[in-house]
Structure formats: C-alpha cells, structure tokens
C-alpha cells in the first residue's frame, strides 16, 4: 500500500507535535528544578514605603519573576501582618517573602502562610515567637548616627530628619535621602513592643542580607539574629537603605532563595 502525500504530511505533523510536547515538558521540568518559587513578595520597613523596592523590582521582573510589593498601614503588627497576608492570598503559587527592617518582623509572622516557600531578611529584624522588635533593637548599643525619635503625643514614631541621611541612607545622595525623610511614613510605637506569635523561619528556609554599614540596626545585631536562625547569610557593604543602594546584590540573594540555592 502506497503512502499518500496527505498521510505523509499527517505523519510529519504528528511527529512535530510529539517533539514539541517533549520539549515543552523538558522546559517545565527544568523550571521546576531551578525555581521553587516564581513569585516574589516585597515588604518595606518603617519610615518608608514600597516605592523603595523599585530597583529590586525591576531586576526581578526582567528575570521573569512575578513581583508584588506590599503597602501596609504601620498601625500595628497585626494590621501589617494582615495586609501582607492579603497579598500572599493572591499569589498563584509558591512565593519568596522578603522583608526590610521592621518588615522582617512582619514576614516572621506572615511567613507561616501556605504560599510562602522561603524568607529573605534584608537588614531586617528576625524575632522568635514571643519576642518583640524593640528587645532586639536595643540588644547592643546603637550607633550615634541613629535617629529614631520617641513616640509623639499620638503614639507615632518618626525618624529624625536631621539624622536621616547619616543614620538611614548614608550611601544614597543627600537629595534622595532628604526626599525620603520628608516623605517618611511614621509607625505606631506600640508595634515595636508587640511580640510575634509565630516564627516562620523555624520551619521554612531563611536567607539574610547583613548591611555592613548600617547605623539603624547595627550589623552585629543582624548577625546575631541570623546566626540563631541558621540563615544563609550574605554580607553587603551598604547602609540601612541597602535595598535601594545595592539592588543587584539584594536581588541576587532573593533569586538564590527562589531557586533554593
């Protein structure tokens, strides 16, 4: 029986479909092996907002990640955790949850969410269950450049504008730092004394960035927390605003967490 040109075309078409399917499966398998999380959720700290993550966001998006930035109210630990969990609810798969400064306390509690695959602490607090942020902030003598003010008459805490550049963002330009100081978001002071109820880093992989020039959370406090947490630690020369001044280095750690390296 002779094979017609039509049947030859159908055979070639079927073979092409099979090859394409195999290549597709290999591609999916490769992605699964190299990336445990395609979603990144970024959580800012006190006195700033999520816009500071823009450079890190842009790097990660170019690498193919789905990036979401949390904007939370800074009114209590419970409120800030709830805002973060609302964003985690919207993720369509495993996510790396990243926190800077006060954001570290938030991700410690919010990180128990089932969509969180791993945690990244960027010059951030990493308390244990029952601990609060203030006890770690005062666990070693602070830097003279630090400028956190006492709570005002309504209970909100601001960062001293006169000390913002030296104490928070010394490796940024003065004009950029001045704008951050002028647009700062105050935090309700009682947030710092509220103990966390869960410690996600005890059950999920944790990565950390130590900002070696940090004057807001002195580097040895960061090292002490991250050593206890058995984090995979990367030291980066940068101020407390390391996520803005060294976005490539910070993004590299986040990608390592996404790829479970």
Short mmCIF file of the C-alpha atoms (twelve columns), coordinates in Angstrom:
data_MODEL
# 
_entry.id   MODEL 
# 
loop_
_atom_site.group_PDB 
_atom_site.id 
_atom_site.type_symbol 
_atom_site.label_atom_id 
_atom_site.label_alt_id 
_atom_site.label_comp_id 
_atom_site.label_asym_id 
_atom_site.label_seq_id 
_atom_site.Cartn_x 
_atom_site.Cartn_y 
_atom_site.Cartn_z 
_atom_site.pdbx_PDB_model_num 
ATOM 1   C CA . UNK A 1   0.000  0.000  0.000  1 
ATOM 2   C CA . UNK A 2   1.457  3.348  -1.056 1 
ATOM 3   C CA . UNK A 3   1.693  6.202  1.397  1 
ATOM 4   C CA . UNK A 4   -0.126 9.260  0.032  1 
ATOM 5   C CA . UNK A 5   1.275  12.775 0.308  1 
ATOM 6   C CA . UNK A 6   -1.567 13.593 2.690  1 
ATOM 7   C CA . UNK A 7   -0.695 10.753 5.063  1 
ATOM 8   C CA . UNK A 8   2.986  11.751 4.932  1 
ATOM 9   C CA . UNK A 9   2.018  15.276 5.918  1 
ATOM 10  C CA . UNK A 10  -0.129 13.949 8.759  1 
ATOM 11  C CA . UNK A 11  2.766  11.790 9.979  1 
ATOM 12  C CA . UNK A 12  5.156  14.732 9.936  1 
ATOM 13  C CA . UNK A 13  2.597  16.857 11.738 1 
ATOM 14  C CA . UNK A 14  2.135  14.210 14.420 1 
ATOM 15  C CA . UNK A 15  5.897  13.849 14.881 1 
ATOM 16  C CA . UNK A 16  6.263  17.617 15.155 1 
ATOM 17  C CA . UNK A 17  3.536  17.704 17.819 1 
ATOM 18  C CA . UNK A 18  5.232  14.945 19.816 1 
ATOM 19  C CA . UNK A 19  8.634  16.669 19.635 1 
ATOM 20  C CA . UNK A 20  7.100  19.998 20.685 1 
ATOM 21  C CA . UNK A 21  5.351  18.302 23.611 1 
ATOM 22  C CA . UNK A 22  8.603  16.662 24.758 1 
ATOM 23  C CA . UNK A 23  10.487 19.954 24.549 1 
ATOM 24  C CA . UNK A 24  7.705  21.668 26.487 1 
ATOM 25  C CA . UNK A 25  7.821  19.034 29.220 1 
ATOM 26  C CA . UNK A 26  11.598 19.311 29.420 1 
ATOM 27  C CA . UNK A 27  11.296 23.077 29.752 1 
ATOM 28  C CA . UNK A 28  8.723  22.774 32.544 1 
ATOM 29  C CA . UNK A 29  10.884 20.165 34.274 1 
ATOM 30  C CA . UNK A 30  13.922 22.448 34.024 1 
ATOM 31  C CA . UNK A 31  11.950 25.365 35.516 1 
ATOM 32  C CA . UNK A 32  10.695 23.157 38.342 1 
ATOM 33  C CA . UNK A 33  14.223 22.022 39.116 1 
ATOM 34  C CA . UNK A 34  15.726 25.512 39.051 1 
ATOM 35  C CA . UNK A 35  12.959 27.613 40.560 1 
ATOM 36  C CA . UNK A 36  10.985 26.619 43.605 1 
ATOM 37  C CA . UNK A 37  9.121  29.939 43.523 1 
ATOM 38  C CA . UNK A 38  8.204  32.220 40.644 1 
ATOM 39  C CA . UNK A 39  6.509  34.803 42.874 1 
ATOM 40  C CA . UNK A 40  8.317  37.411 44.968 1 
ATOM 41  C CA . UNK A 41  6.540  39.484 47.630 1 
ATOM 42  C CA . UNK A 42  8.485  42.510 48.934 1 
ATOM 43  C CA . UNK A 43  7.740  44.087 52.324 1 
ATOM 44  C CA . UNK A 44  9.167  47.513 53.232 1 
ATOM 45  C CA . UNK A 45  10.209 48.698 56.680 1 
ATOM 46  C CA . UNK A 46  9.211  51.518 58.992 1 
ATOM 47  C CA . UNK A 47  9.560  55.171 57.907 1 
ATOM 48  C CA . UNK A 48  9.492  54.275 54.182 1 
ATOM 49  C CA . UNK A 49  7.039  52.743 51.729 1 
ATOM 50  C CA . UNK A 50  7.124  50.143 48.995 1 
ATOM 51  C CA . UNK A 51  8.462  52.501 46.313 1 
ATOM 52  C CA . UNK A 52  11.962 51.963 47.688 1 
ATOM 53  C CA . UNK A 53  11.870 48.466 46.193 1 
ATOM 54  C CA . UNK A 54  11.617 49.772 42.614 1 
ATOM 55  C CA . UNK A 55  15.174 48.914 41.527 1 
ATOM 56  C CA . UNK A 56  14.977 45.424 43.018 1 
ATOM 57  C CA . UNK A 57  11.532 45.003 41.459 1 
ATOM 58  C CA . UNK A 58  12.818 45.920 38.006 1 
ATOM 59  C CA . UNK A 59  15.736 43.478 38.218 1 
ATOM 60  C CA . UNK A 60  13.497 40.607 39.297 1 
ATOM 61  C CA . UNK A 61  10.829 41.305 36.679 1 
ATOM 62  C CA . UNK A 62  13.468 41.221 33.938 1 
ATOM 63  C CA . UNK A 63  14.468 37.793 35.247 1 
ATOM 64  C CA . UNK A 64  10.917 36.562 34.749 1 
ATOM 65  C CA . UNK A 65  9.586  36.725 38.295 1 
ATOM 66  C CA . UNK A 66  6.127  37.890 39.302 1 
ATOM 67  C CA . UNK A 67  6.784  40.636 41.851 1 
ATOM 68  C CA . UNK A 68  4.274  42.201 44.243 1 
ATOM 69  C CA . UNK A 69  5.042  44.960 46.738 1 
ATOM 70  C CA . UNK A 70  3.068  45.205 49.969 1 
ATOM 71  C CA . UNK A 71  1.854  48.593 51.170 1 
ATOM 72  C CA . UNK A 72  0.739  48.259 54.782 1 
ATOM 73  C CA . UNK A 73  -0.591 50.801 57.310 1 
ATOM 74  C CA . UNK A 74  2.175  50.832 60.001 1 
ATOM 75  C CA . UNK A 75  -0.567 50.966 62.639 1 
ATOM 76  C CA . UNK A 76  0.117  47.676 64.459 1 
ATOM 77  C CA . UNK A 77  1.885  44.373 63.944 1 
ATOM 78  C CA . UNK A 78  -1.493 42.670 63.476 1 
ATOM 79  C CA . UNK A 79  -2.597 45.193 60.832 1 
ATOM 80  C CA . UNK A 80  0.698  44.980 58.953 1 
ATOM 81  C CA . UNK A 81  0.711  41.178 59.002 1 
ATOM 82  C CA . UNK A 82  -2.900 41.102 57.809 1 
ATOM 83  C CA . UNK A 83  -2.066 43.408 54.885 1 
ATOM 84  C CA . UNK A 84  0.831  41.142 53.931 1 
ATOM 85  C CA . UNK A 85  -1.285 38.002 54.118 1 
ATOM 86  C CA . UNK A 86  -3.869 39.573 51.818 1 
ATOM 87  C CA . UNK A 87  -1.158 39.900 49.178 1 
ATOM 88  C CA . UNK A 88  0.050  36.346 49.818 1 
ATOM 89  C CA . UNK A 89  -3.525 35.112 49.302 1 
ATOM 90  C CA . UNK A 90  -3.340 36.479 45.756 1 
ATOM 91  C CA . UNK A 91  -0.208 34.576 44.740 1 
ATOM 92  C CA . UNK A 92  -0.789 31.798 42.209 1 
ATOM 93  C CA . UNK A 93  1.881  29.531 43.652 1 
ATOM 94  C CA . UNK A 94  4.893  29.429 45.968 1 
ATOM 95  C CA . UNK A 95  6.397  32.811 46.861 1 
ATOM 96  C CA . UNK A 96  9.584  34.181 48.368 1 
ATOM 97  C CA . UNK A 97  8.636  36.635 51.121 1 
ATOM 98  C CA . UNK A 98  11.185 39.426 51.577 1 
ATOM 99  C CA . UNK A 99  11.297 41.940 54.441 1 
ATOM 100 C CA . UNK A 100 13.425 45.000 55.158 1 
ATOM 101 C CA . UNK A 101 13.932 46.339 58.700 1 
ATOM 102 C CA . UNK A 102 10.541 46.278 60.517 1 
ATOM 103 C CA . UNK A 103 9.380  44.231 57.541 1 
ATOM 104 C CA . UNK A 104 11.450 41.370 58.950 1 
ATOM 105 C CA . UNK A 105 9.191  41.192 61.988 1 
ATOM 106 C CA . UNK A 106 6.180  41.182 59.677 1 
ATOM 107 C CA . UNK A 107 7.448  38.344 57.470 1 
ATOM 108 C CA . UNK A 108 8.409  36.321 60.544 1 
ATOM 109 C CA . UNK A 109 4.721  36.095 61.435 1 
ATOM 110 C CA . UNK A 110 3.132  36.356 57.982 1 
ATOM 111 C CA . UNK A 111 5.581  33.805 56.586 1 
ATOM 112 C CA . UNK A 112 3.581  30.920 58.033 1 
ATOM 113 C CA . UNK A 113 1.171  31.482 55.130 1 
ATOM 114 C CA . UNK A 114 0.999  28.314 52.979 1 
ATOM 115 C CA . UNK A 115 2.072  30.180 49.819 1 
ATOM 116 C CA . UNK A 116 5.435  31.164 51.349 1 
ATOM 117 C CA . UNK A 117 8.284  28.905 50.226 1 
ATOM 118 C CA . UNK A 118 11.153 30.828 51.816 1 
ATOM 119 C CA . UNK A 119 12.050 34.062 53.593 1 
ATOM 120 C CA . UNK A 120 14.638 36.764 52.938 1 
ATOM 121 C CA . UNK A 121 15.661 39.228 55.653 1 
ATOM 122 C CA . UNK A 122 17.282 42.412 54.309 1 
ATOM 123 C CA . UNK A 123 18.875 44.381 57.167 1 
ATOM 124 C CA . UNK A 124 15.770 43.222 58.983 1 
ATOM 125 C CA . UNK A 125 14.582 42.080 62.386 1 
ATOM 126 C CA . UNK A 126 14.147 38.341 62.861 1 
ATOM 127 C CA . UNK A 127 12.499 37.757 66.247 1 
ATOM 128 C CA . UNK A 128 11.426 34.432 67.660 1 
ATOM 129 C CA . UNK A 129 7.928  33.577 68.875 1 
ATOM 130 C CA . UNK A 130 7.210  35.665 71.980 1 
ATOM 131 C CA . UNK A 131 9.935  38.220 71.215 1 
ATOM 132 C CA . UNK A 132 9.402  41.778 70.062 1 
ATOM 133 C CA . UNK A 133 11.301 44.145 67.814 1 
ATOM 134 C CA . UNK A 134 12.418 46.577 70.498 1 
ATOM 135 C CA . UNK A 135 14.286 43.980 72.523 1 
ATOM 136 C CA . UNK A 136 16.437 43.148 69.500 1 
ATOM 137 C CA . UNK A 137 16.868 46.809 68.516 1 
ATOM 138 C CA . UNK A 138 18.283 47.520 71.981 1 
ATOM 139 C CA . UNK A 139 20.222 44.260 72.427 1 
ATOM 140 C CA . UNK A 140 23.503 46.082 71.642 1 
ATOM 141 C CA . UNK A 141 24.468 49.762 71.898 1 
ATOM 142 C CA . UNK A 142 23.113 51.756 68.975 1 
ATOM 143 C CA . UNK A 143 25.106 53.876 66.556 1 
ATOM 144 C CA . UNK A 144 25.325 57.611 67.374 1 
ATOM 145 C CA . UNK A 145 24.005 58.386 63.890 1 
ATOM 146 C CA . UNK A 146 20.691 56.618 64.558 1 
ATOM 147 C CA . UNK A 147 17.709 58.940 64.675 1 
ATOM 148 C CA . UNK A 148 14.564 57.135 65.831 1 
ATOM 149 C CA . UNK A 149 12.595 59.624 67.933 1 
ATOM 150 C CA . UNK A 150 10.376 58.890 70.958 1 
ATOM 151 C CA . UNK A 151 6.650  58.445 70.216 1 
ATOM 152 C CA . UNK A 152 4.727  61.680 69.732 1 
ATOM 153 C CA . UNK A 153 1.556  62.617 71.628 1 
ATOM 154 C CA . UNK A 154 -0.471 60.254 69.419 1 
ATOM 155 C CA . UNK A 155 1.919  57.355 69.871 1 
ATOM 156 C CA . UNK A 156 3.582  57.516 66.448 1 
ATOM 157 C CA . UNK A 157 7.340  57.268 65.933 1 
ATOM 158 C CA . UNK A 158 9.261  59.323 63.356 1 
ATOM 159 C CA . UNK A 159 12.869 59.292 62.203 1 
ATOM 160 C CA . UNK A 160 14.768 62.497 62.933 1 
ATOM 161 C CA . UNK A 161 15.007 64.385 59.636 1 
ATOM 162 C CA . UNK A 162 18.353 65.884 60.662 1 
ATOM 163 C CA . UNK A 163 19.811 62.379 61.105 1 
ATOM 164 C CA . UNK A 164 18.080 60.614 58.248 1 
ATOM 165 C CA . UNK A 165 20.965 60.734 55.789 1 
ATOM 166 C CA . UNK A 166 23.715 59.606 58.162 1 
ATOM 167 C CA . UNK A 167 21.552 57.201 60.141 1 
ATOM 168 C CA . UNK A 168 19.357 55.614 57.485 1 
ATOM 169 C CA . UNK A 169 20.703 56.173 53.977 1 
ATOM 170 C CA . UNK A 170 24.308 57.377 54.045 1 
ATOM 171 C CA . UNK A 171 25.178 55.709 50.734 1 
ATOM 172 C CA . UNK A 172 22.381 57.474 48.860 1 
ATOM 173 C CA . UNK A 173 22.634 61.026 47.583 1 
ATOM 174 C CA . UNK A 174 21.710 63.728 50.064 1 
ATOM 175 C CA . UNK A 175 18.856 64.871 47.833 1 
ATOM 176 C CA . UNK A 176 17.386 61.368 47.639 1 
ATOM 177 C CA . UNK A 177 17.767 60.901 51.365 1 
ATOM 178 C CA . UNK A 178 16.189 64.298 52.061 1 
ATOM 179 C CA . UNK A 179 13.155 63.350 49.990 1 
ATOM 180 C CA . UNK A 180 12.825 60.045 51.848 1 
ATOM 181 C CA . UNK A 181 12.990 61.905 55.161 1 
ATOM 182 C CA . UNK A 182 10.374 64.428 54.050 1 
ATOM 183 C CA . UNK A 183 8.010  61.695 52.811 1 
ATOM 184 C CA . UNK A 184 8.612  59.236 55.648 1 
ATOM 185 C CA . UNK A 185 5.767  57.130 56.994 1 
ATOM 186 C CA . UNK A 186 5.605  57.062 60.822 1 
ATOM 187 C CA . UNK A 187 4.920  53.827 62.666 1 
ATOM 188 C CA . UNK A 188 2.713  53.381 65.727 1 
ATOM 189 C CA . UNK A 189 5.256  52.950 68.518 1 
ATOM 190 C CA . UNK A 190 3.479  50.088 70.280 1 
ATOM 191 C CA . UNK A 191 4.181  47.948 67.206 1 
ATOM 192 C CA . UNK A 192 7.812  47.656 68.303 1 
ATOM 193 C CA . UNK A 193 6.833  46.143 71.669 1 
ATOM 194 C CA . UNK A 194 4.278  43.663 70.340 1 
ATOM 195 C CA . UNK A 195 5.549  40.073 70.482 1 
ATOM 196 C CA . UNK A 196 5.292  37.909 67.398 1 
ATOM 197 C CA . UNK A 197 3.003  34.900 67.684 1 
ATOM 198 C CA . UNK A 198 4.703  32.713 65.065 1 
ATOM 199 C CA . UNK A 199 8.261  32.331 63.762 1 
ATOM 200 C CA . UNK A 200 8.126  31.138 60.163 1 
ATOM 201 C CA . UNK A 201 11.924 30.920 59.892 1 
ATOM 202 C CA . UNK A 202 11.860 27.904 62.196 1 
ATOM 203 C CA . UNK A 203 10.097 25.795 59.585 1 
ATOM 204 C CA . UNK A 204 10.989 27.470 56.270 1 
ATOM 205 C CA . UNK A 205 14.344 28.255 54.605 1 
ATOM 206 C CA . UNK A 206 15.658 31.707 55.523 1 
ATOM 207 C CA . UNK A 207 18.184 33.902 53.758 1 
ATOM 208 C CA . UNK A 208 19.604 37.174 55.042 1 
ATOM 209 C CA . UNK A 209 21.494 40.270 53.941 1 
ATOM 210 C CA . UNK A 210 23.681 41.992 56.538 1 
ATOM 211 C CA . UNK A 211 24.177 45.669 55.688 1 
ATOM 212 C CA . UNK A 212 27.713 46.169 56.986 1 
ATOM 213 C CA . UNK A 213 27.461 49.976 57.217 1 
ATOM 214 C CA . UNK A 214 24.031 50.011 58.856 1 
ATOM 215 C CA . UNK A 215 23.540 52.672 61.543 1 
ATOM 216 C CA . UNK A 216 19.853 51.944 62.204 1 
ATOM 217 C CA . UNK A 217 20.203 48.226 63.068 1 
ATOM 218 C CA . UNK A 218 23.870 47.768 63.874 1 
ATOM 219 C CA . UNK A 219 25.405 44.900 61.859 1 
ATOM 220 C CA . UNK A 220 26.229 42.749 64.896 1 
ATOM 221 C CA . UNK A 221 22.556 42.700 65.894 1 
ATOM 222 C CA . UNK A 222 21.748 41.458 62.402 1 
ATOM 223 C CA . UNK A 223 24.491 38.822 62.607 1 
ATOM 224 C CA . UNK A 224 23.253 37.615 65.986 1 
ATOM 225 C CA . UNK A 225 19.694 37.161 64.750 1 
ATOM 226 C CA . UNK A 226 20.681 35.480 61.502 1 
ATOM 227 C CA . UNK A 227 23.151 33.141 63.166 1 
ATOM 228 C CA . UNK A 228 20.484 31.974 65.584 1 
ATOM 229 C CA . UNK A 229 18.077 31.468 62.702 1 
ATOM 230 C CA . UNK A 230 20.640 29.434 60.762 1 
ATOM 231 C CA . UNK A 231 20.051 31.720 57.774 1 
ATOM 232 C CA . UNK A 232 22.109 31.660 54.612 1 
ATOM 233 C CA . UNK A 233 23.838 34.998 55.136 1 
ATOM 234 C CA . UNK A 234 25.300 37.413 52.596 1 
ATOM 235 C CA . UNK A 235 27.153 40.495 53.790 1 
ATOM 236 C CA . UNK A 236 26.791 43.568 51.585 1 
ATOM 237 C CA . UNK A 237 28.526 46.896 52.054 1 
ATOM 238 C CA . UNK A 238 25.648 49.301 52.432 1 
ATOM 239 C CA . UNK A 239 23.599 51.479 54.738 1 
ATOM 240 C CA . UNK A 240 20.237 50.587 56.222 1 
ATOM 241 C CA . UNK A 241 18.859 51.525 52.792 1 
ATOM 242 C CA . UNK A 242 20.911 48.714 51.197 1 
ATOM 243 C CA . UNK A 243 17.865 47.551 49.246 1 
ATOM 244 C CA . UNK A 244 17.976 50.873 47.388 1 
ATOM 245 C CA . UNK A 245 21.740 51.449 47.201 1 
ATOM 246 C CA . UNK A 246 22.718 47.848 46.333 1 
ATOM 247 C CA . UNK A 247 19.733 46.451 44.419 1 
ATOM 248 C CA . UNK A 248 21.755 43.958 42.348 1 
ATOM 249 C CA . UNK A 249 23.288 42.353 45.439 1 
ATOM 250 C CA . UNK A 250 19.923 42.178 47.209 1 
ATOM 251 C CA . UNK A 251 18.172 40.789 44.126 1 
ATOM 252 C CA . UNK A 252 20.867 38.109 43.838 1 
ATOM 253 C CA . UNK A 253 20.034 36.830 47.336 1 
ATOM 254 C CA . UNK A 254 16.301 36.840 46.552 1 
ATOM 255 C CA . UNK A 255 16.919 34.837 43.367 1 
ATOM 256 C CA . UNK A 256 19.016 32.351 45.346 1 
ATOM 257 C CA . UNK A 257 16.053 31.893 47.683 1 
ATOM 258 C CA . UNK A 258 13.692 31.443 44.714 1 
ATOM 259 C CA . UNK A 259 15.991 28.781 43.269 1 
ATOM 260 C CA . UNK A 260 16.572 27.156 46.688 1 
ATOM 261 C CA . UNK A 261 20.345 27.564 46.398 1 
# 
